[in-house]
Short mmCIF file of N, CA and C in Angstrom, two decimals:
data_model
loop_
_atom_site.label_atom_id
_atom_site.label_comp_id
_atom_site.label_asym_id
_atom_site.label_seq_id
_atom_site.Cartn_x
_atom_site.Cartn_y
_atom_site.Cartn_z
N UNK R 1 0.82 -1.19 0.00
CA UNK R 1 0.00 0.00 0.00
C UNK R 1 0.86 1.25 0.00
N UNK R 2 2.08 1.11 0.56
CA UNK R 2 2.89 2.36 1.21
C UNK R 2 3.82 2.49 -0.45
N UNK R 3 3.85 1.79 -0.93
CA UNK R 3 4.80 1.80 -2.37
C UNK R 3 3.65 2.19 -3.33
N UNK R 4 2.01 1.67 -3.32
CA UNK R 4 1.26 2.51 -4.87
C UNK R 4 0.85 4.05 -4.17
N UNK R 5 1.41 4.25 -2.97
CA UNK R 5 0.97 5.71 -3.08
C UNK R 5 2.00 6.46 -3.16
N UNK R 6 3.29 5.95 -3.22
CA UNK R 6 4.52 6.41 -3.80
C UNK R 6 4.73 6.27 -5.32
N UNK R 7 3.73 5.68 -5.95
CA UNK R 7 3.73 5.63 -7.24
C UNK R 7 1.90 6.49 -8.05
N UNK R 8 1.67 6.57 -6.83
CA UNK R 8 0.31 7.56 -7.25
C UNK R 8 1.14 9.32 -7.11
N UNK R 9 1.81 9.29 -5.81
CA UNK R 9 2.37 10.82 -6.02
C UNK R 9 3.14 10.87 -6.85
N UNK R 10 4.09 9.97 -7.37
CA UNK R 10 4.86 10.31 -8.23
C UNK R 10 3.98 10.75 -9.94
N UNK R 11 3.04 9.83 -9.99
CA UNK R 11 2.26 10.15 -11.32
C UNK R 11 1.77 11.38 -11.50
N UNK R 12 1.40 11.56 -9.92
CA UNK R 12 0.33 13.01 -9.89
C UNK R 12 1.42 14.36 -10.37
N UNK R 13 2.68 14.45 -9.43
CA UNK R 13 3.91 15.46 -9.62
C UNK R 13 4.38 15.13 -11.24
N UNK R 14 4.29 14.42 -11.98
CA UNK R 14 4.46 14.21 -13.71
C UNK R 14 3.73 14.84 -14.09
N UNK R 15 2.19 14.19 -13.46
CA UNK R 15 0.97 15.37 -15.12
C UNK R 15 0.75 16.51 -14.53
N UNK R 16 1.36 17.00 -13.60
CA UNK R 16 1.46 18.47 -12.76
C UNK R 16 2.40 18.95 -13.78
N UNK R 17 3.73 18.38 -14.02
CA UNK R 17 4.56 19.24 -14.74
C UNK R 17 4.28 18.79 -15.82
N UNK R 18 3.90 18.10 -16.52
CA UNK R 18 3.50 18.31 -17.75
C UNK R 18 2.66 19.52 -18.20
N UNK R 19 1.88 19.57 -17.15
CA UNK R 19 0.50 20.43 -17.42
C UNK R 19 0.94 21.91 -17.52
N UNK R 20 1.57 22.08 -16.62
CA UNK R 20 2.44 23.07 -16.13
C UNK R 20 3.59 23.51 -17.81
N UNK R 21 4.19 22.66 -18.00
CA UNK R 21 5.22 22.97 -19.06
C UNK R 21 3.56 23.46 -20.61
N UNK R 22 3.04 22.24 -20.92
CA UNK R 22 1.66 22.67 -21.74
C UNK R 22 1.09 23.63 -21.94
N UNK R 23 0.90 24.31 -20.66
CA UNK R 23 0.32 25.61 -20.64
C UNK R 23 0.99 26.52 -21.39
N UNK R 24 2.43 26.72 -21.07
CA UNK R 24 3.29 27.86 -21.30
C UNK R 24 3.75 27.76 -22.34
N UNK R 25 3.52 26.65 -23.30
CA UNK R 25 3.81 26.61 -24.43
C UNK R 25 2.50 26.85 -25.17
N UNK R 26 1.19 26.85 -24.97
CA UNK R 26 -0.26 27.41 -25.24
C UNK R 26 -0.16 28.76 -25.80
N UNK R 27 1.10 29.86 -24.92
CA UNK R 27 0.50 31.15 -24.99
C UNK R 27 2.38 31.45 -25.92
N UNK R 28 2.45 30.95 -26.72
CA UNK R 28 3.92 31.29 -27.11
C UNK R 28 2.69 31.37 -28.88
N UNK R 29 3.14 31.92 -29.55
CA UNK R 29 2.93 32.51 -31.15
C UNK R 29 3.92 31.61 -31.81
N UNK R 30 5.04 31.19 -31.30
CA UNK R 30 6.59 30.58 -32.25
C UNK R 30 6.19 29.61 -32.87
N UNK R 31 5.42 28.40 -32.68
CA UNK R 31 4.70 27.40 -33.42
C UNK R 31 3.25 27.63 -34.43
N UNK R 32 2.68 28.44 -33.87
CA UNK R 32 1.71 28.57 -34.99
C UNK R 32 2.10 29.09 -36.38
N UNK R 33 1.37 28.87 -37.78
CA UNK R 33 1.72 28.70 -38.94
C UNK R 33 0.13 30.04 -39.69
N UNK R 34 0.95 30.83 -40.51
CA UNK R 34 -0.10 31.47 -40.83
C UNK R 34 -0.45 31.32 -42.72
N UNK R 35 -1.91 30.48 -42.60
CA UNK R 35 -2.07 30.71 -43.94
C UNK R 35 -2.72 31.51 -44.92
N UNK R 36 -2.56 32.26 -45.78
CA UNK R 36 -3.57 33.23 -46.63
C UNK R 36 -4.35 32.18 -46.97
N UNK R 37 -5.54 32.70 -47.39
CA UNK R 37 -6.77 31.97 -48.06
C UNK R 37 -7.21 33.24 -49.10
N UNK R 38 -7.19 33.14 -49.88
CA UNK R 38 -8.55 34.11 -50.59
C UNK R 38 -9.50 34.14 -50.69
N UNK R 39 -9.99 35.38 -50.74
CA UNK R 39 -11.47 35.14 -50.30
C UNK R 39 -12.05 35.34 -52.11
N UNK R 40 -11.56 35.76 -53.11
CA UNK R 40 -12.40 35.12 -54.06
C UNK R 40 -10.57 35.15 -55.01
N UNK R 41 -11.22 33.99 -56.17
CA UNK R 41 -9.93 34.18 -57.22
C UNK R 41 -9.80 35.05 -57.54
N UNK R 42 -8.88 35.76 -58.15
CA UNK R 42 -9.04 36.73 -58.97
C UNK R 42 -8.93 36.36 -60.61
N UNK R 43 -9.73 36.88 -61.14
CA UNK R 43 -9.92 36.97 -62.71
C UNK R 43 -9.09 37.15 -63.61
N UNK R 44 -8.26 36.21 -64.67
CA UNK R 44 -7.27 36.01 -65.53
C UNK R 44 -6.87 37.56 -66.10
N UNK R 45 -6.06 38.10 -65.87
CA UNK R 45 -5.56 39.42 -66.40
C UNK R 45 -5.98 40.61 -65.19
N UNK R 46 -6.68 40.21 -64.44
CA UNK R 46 -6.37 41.50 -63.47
C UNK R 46 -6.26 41.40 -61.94
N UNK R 47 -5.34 40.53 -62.02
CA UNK R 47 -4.67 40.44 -61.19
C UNK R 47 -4.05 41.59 -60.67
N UNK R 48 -3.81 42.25 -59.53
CA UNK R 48 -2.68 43.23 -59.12
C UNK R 48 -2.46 43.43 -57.65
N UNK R 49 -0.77 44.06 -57.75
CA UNK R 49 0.04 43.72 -56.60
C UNK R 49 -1.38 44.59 -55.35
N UNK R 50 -0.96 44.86 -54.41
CA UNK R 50 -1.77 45.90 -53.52
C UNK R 50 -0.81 47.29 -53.38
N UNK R 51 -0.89 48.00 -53.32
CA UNK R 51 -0.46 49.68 -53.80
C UNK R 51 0.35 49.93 -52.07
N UNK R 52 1.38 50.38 -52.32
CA UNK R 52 1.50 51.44 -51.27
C UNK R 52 1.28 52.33 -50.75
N UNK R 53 0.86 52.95 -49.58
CA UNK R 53 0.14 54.25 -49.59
C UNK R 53 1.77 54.89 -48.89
N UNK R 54 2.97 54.69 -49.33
CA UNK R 54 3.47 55.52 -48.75
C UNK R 54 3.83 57.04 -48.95
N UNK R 55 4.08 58.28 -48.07
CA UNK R 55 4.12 59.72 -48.94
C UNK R 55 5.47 60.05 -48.16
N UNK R 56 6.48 60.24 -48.86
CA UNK R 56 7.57 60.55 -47.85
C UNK R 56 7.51 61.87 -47.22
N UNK R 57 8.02 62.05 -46.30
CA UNK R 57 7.72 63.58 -44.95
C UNK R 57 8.75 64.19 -45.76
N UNK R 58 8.26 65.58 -46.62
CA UNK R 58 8.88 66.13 -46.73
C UNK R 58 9.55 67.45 -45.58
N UNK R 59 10.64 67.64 -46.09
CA UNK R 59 11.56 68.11 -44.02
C UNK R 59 12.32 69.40 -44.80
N UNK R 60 12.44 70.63 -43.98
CA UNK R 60 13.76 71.55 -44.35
C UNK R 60 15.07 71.70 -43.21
N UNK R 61 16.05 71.86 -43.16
CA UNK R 61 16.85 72.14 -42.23
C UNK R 61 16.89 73.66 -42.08
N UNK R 62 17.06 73.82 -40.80
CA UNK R 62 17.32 75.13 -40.45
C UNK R 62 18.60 74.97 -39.31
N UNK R 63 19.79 75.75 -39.36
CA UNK R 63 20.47 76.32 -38.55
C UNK R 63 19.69 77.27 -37.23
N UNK R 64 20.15 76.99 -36.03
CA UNK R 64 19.93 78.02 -34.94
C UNK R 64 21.04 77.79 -33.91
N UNK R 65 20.71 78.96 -33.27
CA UNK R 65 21.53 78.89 -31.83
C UNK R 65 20.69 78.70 -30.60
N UNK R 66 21.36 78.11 -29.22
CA UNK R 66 21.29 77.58 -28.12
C UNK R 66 22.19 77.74 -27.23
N UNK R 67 22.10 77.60 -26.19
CA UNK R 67 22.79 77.33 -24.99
C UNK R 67 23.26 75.95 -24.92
N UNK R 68 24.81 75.42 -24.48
CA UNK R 68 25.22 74.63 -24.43
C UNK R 68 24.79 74.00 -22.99
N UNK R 69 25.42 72.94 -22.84
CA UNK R 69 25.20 72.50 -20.99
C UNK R 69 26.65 73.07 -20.16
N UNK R 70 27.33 73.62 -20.77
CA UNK R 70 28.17 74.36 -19.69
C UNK R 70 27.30 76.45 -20.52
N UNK R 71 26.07 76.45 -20.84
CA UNK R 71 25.03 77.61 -21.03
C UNK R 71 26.19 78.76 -21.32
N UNK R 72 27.22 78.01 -22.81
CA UNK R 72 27.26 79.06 -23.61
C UNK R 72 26.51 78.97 -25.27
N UNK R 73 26.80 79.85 -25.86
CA UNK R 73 26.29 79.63 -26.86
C UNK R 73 26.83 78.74 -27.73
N UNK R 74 25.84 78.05 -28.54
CA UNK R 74 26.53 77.03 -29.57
C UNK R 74 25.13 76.83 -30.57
N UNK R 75 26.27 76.55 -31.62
CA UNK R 75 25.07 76.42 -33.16
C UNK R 75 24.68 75.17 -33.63
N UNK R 76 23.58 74.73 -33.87
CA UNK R 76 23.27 73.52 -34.20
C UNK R 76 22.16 73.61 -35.24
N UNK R 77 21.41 72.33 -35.50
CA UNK R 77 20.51 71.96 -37.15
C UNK R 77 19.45 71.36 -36.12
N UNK R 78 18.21 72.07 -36.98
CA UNK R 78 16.83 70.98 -36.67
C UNK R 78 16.63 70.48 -37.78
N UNK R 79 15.99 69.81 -37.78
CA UNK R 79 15.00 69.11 -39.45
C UNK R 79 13.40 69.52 -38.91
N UNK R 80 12.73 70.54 -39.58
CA UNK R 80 11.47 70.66 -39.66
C UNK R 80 10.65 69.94 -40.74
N UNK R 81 9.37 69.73 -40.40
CA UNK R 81 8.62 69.50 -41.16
C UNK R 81 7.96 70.45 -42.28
N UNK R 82 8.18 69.68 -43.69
CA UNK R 82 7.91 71.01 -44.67
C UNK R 82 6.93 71.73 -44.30
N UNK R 83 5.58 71.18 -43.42
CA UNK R 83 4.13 71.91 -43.43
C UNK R 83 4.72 73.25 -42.31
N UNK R 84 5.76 72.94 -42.01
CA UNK R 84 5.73 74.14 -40.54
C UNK R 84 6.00 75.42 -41.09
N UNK R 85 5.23 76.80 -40.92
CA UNK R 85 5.56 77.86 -41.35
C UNK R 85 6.42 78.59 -40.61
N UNK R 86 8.12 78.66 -41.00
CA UNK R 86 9.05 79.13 -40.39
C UNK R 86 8.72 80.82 -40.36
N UNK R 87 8.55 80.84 -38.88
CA UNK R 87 8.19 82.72 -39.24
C UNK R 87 9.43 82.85 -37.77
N UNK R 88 9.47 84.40 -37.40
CA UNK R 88 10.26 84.60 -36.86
C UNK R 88 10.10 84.22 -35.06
N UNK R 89 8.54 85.09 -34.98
CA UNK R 89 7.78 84.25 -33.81
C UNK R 89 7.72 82.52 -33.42
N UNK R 90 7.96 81.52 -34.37
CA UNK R 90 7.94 80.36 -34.27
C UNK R 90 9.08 79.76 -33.99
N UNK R 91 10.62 80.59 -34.75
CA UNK R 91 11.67 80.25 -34.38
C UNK R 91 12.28 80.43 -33.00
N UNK R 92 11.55 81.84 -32.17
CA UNK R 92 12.30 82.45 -31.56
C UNK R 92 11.76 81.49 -30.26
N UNK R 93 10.55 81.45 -30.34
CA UNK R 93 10.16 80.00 -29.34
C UNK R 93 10.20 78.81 -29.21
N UNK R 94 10.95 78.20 -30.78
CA UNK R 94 11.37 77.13 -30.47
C UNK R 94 12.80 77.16 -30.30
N UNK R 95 13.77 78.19 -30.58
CA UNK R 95 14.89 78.77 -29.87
C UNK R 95 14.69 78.34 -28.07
N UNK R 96 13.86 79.22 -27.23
CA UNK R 96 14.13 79.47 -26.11
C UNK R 96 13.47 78.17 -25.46
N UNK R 97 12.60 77.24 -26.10
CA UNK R 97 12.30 75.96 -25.98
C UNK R 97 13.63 75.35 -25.96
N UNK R 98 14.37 75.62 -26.73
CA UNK R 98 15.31 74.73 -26.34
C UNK R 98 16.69 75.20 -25.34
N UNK R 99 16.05 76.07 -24.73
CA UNK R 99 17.45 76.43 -23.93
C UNK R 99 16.51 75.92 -22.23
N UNK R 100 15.66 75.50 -22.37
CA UNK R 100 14.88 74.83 -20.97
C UNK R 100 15.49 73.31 -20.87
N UNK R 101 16.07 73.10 -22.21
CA UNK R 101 16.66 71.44 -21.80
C UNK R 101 18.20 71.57 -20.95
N UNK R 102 18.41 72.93 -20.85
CA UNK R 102 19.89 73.61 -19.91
C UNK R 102 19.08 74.40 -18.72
N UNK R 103 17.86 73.96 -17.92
CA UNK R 103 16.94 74.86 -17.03
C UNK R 103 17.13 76.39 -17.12
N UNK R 104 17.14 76.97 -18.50
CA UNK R 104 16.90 78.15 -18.33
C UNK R 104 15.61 78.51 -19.00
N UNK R 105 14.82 79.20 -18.53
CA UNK R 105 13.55 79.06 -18.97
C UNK R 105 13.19 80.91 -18.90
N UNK R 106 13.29 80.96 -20.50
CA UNK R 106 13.18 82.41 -20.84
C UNK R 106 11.69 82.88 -21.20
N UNK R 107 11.56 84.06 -20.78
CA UNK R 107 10.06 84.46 -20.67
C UNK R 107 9.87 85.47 -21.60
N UNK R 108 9.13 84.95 -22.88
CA UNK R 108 8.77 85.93 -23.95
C UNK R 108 7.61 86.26 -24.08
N UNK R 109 7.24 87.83 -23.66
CA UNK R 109 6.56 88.82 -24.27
C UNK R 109 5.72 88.59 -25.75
N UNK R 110 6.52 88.66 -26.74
CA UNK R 110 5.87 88.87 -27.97
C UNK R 110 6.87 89.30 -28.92
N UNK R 111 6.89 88.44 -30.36
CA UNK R 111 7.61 88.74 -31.36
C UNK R 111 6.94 89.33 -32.24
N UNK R 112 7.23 90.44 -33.23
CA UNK R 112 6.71 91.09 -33.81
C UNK R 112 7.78 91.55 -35.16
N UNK R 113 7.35 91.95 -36.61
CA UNK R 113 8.04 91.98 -37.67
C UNK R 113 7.41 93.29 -38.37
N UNK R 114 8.38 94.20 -37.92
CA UNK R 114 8.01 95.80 -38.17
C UNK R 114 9.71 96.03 -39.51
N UNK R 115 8.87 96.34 -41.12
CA UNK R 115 10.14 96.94 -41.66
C UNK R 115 11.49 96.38 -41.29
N UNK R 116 11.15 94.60 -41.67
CA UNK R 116 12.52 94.37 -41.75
C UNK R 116 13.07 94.38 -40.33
N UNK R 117 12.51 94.63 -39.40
CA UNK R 117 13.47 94.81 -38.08
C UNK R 117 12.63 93.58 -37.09
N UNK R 118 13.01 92.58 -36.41
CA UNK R 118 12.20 92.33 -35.39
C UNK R 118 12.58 92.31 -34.02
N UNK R 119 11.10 92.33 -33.66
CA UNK R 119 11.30 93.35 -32.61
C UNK R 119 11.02 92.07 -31.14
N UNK R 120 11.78 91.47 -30.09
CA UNK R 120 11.33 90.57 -29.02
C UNK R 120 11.36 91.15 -28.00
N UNK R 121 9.51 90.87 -27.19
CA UNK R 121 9.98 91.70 -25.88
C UNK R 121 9.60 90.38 -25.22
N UNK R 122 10.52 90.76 -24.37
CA UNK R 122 10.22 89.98 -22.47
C UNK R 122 9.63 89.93 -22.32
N UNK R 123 9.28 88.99 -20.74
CA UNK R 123 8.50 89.09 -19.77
C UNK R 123 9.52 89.70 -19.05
N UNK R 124 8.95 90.23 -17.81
CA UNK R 124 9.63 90.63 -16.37
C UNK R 124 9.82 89.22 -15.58
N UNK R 125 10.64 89.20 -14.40
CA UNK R 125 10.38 88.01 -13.86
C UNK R 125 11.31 86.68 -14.20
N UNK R 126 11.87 86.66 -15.47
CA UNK R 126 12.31 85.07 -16.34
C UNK R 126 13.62 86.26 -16.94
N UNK R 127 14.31 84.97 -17.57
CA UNK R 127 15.26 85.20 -17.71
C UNK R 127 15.28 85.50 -19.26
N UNK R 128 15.88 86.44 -19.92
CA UNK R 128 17.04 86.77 -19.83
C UNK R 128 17.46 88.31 -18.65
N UNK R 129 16.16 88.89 -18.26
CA UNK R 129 15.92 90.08 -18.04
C UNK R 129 15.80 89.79 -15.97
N UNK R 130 15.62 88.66 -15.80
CA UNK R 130 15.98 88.70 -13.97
C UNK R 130 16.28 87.18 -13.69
N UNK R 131 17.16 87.51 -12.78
CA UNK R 131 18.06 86.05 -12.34
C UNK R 131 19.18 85.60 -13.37
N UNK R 132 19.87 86.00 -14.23
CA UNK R 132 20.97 85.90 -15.05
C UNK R 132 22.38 86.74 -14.82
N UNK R 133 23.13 85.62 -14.75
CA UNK R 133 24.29 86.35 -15.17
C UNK R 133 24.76 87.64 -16.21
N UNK R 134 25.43 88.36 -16.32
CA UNK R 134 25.46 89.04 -17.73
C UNK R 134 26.32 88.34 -18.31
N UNK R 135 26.66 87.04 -18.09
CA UNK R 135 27.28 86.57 -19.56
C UNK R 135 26.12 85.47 -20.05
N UNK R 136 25.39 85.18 -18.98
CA UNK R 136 24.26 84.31 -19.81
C UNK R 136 23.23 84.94 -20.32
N UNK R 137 23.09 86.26 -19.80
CA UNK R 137 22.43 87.17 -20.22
C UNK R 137 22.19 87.55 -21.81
N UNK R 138 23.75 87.93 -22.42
CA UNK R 138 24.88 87.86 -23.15
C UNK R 138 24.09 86.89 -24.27
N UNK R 139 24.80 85.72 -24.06
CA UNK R 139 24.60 84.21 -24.79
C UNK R 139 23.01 84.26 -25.03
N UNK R 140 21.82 84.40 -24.31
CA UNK R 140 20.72 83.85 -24.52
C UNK R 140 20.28 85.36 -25.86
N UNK R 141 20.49 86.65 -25.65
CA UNK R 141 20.18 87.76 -26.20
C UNK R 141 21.08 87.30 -27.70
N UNK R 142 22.69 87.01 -28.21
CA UNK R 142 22.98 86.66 -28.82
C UNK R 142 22.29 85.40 -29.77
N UNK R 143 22.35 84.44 -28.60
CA UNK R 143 21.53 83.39 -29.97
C UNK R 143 19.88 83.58 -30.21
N UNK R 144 19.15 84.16 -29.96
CA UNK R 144 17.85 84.65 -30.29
C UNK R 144 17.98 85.48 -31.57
N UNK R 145 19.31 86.13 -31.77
CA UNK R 145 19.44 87.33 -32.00
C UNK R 145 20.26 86.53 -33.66
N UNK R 146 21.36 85.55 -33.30
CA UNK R 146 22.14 85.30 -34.61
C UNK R 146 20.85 84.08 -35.56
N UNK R 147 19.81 83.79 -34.35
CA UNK R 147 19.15 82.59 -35.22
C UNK R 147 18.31 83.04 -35.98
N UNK R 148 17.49 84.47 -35.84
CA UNK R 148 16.99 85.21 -36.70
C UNK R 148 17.15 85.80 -37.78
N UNK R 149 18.50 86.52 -37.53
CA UNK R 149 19.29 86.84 -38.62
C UNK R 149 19.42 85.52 -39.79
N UNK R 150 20.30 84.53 -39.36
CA UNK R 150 20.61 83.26 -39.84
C UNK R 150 19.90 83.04 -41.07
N UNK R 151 18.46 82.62 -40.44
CA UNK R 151 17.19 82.17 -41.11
C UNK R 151 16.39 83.13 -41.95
N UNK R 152 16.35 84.56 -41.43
CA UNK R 152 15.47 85.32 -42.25
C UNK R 152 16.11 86.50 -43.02
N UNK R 153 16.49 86.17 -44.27
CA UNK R 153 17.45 87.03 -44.83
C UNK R 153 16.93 88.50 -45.04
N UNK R 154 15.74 89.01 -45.08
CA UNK R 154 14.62 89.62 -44.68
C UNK R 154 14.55 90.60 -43.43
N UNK R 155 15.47 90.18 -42.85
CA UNK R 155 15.02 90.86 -41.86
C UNK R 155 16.36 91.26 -41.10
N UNK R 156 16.75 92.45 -41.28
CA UNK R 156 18.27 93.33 -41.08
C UNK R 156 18.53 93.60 -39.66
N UNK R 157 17.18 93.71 -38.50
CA UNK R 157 17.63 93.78 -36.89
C UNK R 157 17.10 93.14 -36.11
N UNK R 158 17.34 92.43 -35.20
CA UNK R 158 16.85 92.76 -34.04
C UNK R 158 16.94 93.77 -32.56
N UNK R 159 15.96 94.04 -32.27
CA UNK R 159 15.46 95.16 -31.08
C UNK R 159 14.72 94.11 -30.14
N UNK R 160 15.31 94.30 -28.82
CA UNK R 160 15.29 93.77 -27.46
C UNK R 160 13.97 95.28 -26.86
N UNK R 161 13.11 94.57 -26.33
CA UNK R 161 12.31 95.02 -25.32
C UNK R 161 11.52 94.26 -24.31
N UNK R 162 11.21 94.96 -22.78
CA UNK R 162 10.71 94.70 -22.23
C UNK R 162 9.44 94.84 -21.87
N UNK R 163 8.08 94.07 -22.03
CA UNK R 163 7.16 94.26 -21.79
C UNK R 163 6.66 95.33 -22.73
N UNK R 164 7.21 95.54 -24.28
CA UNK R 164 6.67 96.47 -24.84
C UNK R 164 7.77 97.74 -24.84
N UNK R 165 7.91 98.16 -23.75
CA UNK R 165 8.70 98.92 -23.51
C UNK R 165 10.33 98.89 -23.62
N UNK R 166 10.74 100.19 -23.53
CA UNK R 166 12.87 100.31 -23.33
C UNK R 166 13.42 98.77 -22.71
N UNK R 167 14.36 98.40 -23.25
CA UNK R 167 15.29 96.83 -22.43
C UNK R 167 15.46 97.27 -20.94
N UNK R 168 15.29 96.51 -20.21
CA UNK R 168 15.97 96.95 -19.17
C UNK R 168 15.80 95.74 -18.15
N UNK R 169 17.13 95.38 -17.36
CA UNK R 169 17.40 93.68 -16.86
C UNK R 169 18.33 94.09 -15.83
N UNK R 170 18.54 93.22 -15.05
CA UNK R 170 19.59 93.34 -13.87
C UNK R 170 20.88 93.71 -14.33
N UNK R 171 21.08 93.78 -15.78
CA UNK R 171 22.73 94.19 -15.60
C UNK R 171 22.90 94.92 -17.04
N UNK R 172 21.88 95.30 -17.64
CA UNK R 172 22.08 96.41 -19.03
C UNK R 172 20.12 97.04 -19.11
N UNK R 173 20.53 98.04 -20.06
CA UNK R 173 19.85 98.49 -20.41
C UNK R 173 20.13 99.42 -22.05
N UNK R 174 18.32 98.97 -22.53
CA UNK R 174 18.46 99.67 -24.16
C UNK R 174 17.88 100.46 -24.24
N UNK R 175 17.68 101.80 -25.35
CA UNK R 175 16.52 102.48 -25.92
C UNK R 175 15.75 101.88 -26.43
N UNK R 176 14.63 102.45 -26.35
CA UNK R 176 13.38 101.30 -26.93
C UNK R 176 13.65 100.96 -28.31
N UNK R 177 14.44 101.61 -29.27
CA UNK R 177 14.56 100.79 -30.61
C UNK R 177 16.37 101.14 -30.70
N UNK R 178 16.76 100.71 -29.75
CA UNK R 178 18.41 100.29 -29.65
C UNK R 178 18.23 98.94 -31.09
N UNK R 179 19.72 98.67 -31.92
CA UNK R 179 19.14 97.62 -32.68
C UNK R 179 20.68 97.13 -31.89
N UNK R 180 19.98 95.66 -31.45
CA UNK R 180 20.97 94.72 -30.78
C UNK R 180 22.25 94.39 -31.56
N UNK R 181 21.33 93.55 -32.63
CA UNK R 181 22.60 93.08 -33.74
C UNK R 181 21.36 93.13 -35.25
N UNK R 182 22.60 93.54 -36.14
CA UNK R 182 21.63 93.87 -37.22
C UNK R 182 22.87 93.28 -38.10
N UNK R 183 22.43 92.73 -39.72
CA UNK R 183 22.96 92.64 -41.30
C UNK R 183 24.16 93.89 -41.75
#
């Protein structure tokens, strides 16, 4: 009696692991086989492949400037998408968008395109105009300033303002149509 129930547990601990190994091979994809079927023939001569719908992304490069991670200036390439309308307002915020990946997080006012000149004002509060060094000060006013130029052959200055008004920041100050850097 004491030996068939040593041969009943032993049977039982087998179709346990069998069952056990079965399962986990149930939920594996590696053995199954996939067949097409058609769902009708197709008709002697018009036959045809199935079409691609692919449209390639058409892209432009643009040059700009940034802040490095030791937050000096440095020049680099995006690839835009052809649909994006490069205007000066779009650059200058995706400019200072990218100087937040170096936590400086610059606070713009409003870009504006008066005669060839454009014109960026601040916020109060953000940087480039409170809490900056004047050499990062410097660097962030510079590359706003060379990526515009760069890109918009069109357009001969930029003019720094605050809130609308004259530049004015913890460590300089402009006339309200001072031209920063101009063509």
């Amino acid at each position: 009696m004491i030996r068939s129930g040593k041969i009943f547990r032993m049977l039982t601990a087998v179709c346990m692991l069998c069952a056990v190994t079965a399962c986990g091979k149930k939920d594996r994809n590696e053995d199954l086989e996939l067949t097409l079927i058609p769902s009708a023939s197709p008709s002697a001569g018009t036959h045809r492949e199935p079409e691609a719908s692919y449209t390639p992304l058409q892209t432009k490069r643009i040059t700009y400037y940034t802040l490095s991670e030791s937050l000096e200036n440095e020049e680099t390439t995006a690839v835009l998408s052809e649909s994006v309308e490069l205007t000066p307002e779009y650059l200058v915020n995706y400019v200072v968008g990218t100087m937040e990946d170096v936590a400086v997080e610059v606070g713009i006012d409003s870009v504006t395109l008066e005669d060839g000149k454009v014109i960026v004002s601040f916020t109060a509060g953000k940087a480039p105009v409170c809490g900056s060094s004047a050499k990062l000060e410097e660097e962030i006013l510079d590359a706003i300033a060379q990526s515009i130029l760069e890109n918009f052959p069109e357009c001969t200055s930029v003019i720094y303002r605050l809130e609308g008004g004259a530049y004015k920041s913890e460590n300089r100050s402009f006339e309200l149509n001072y031209v920063y850097l101009g063509n």
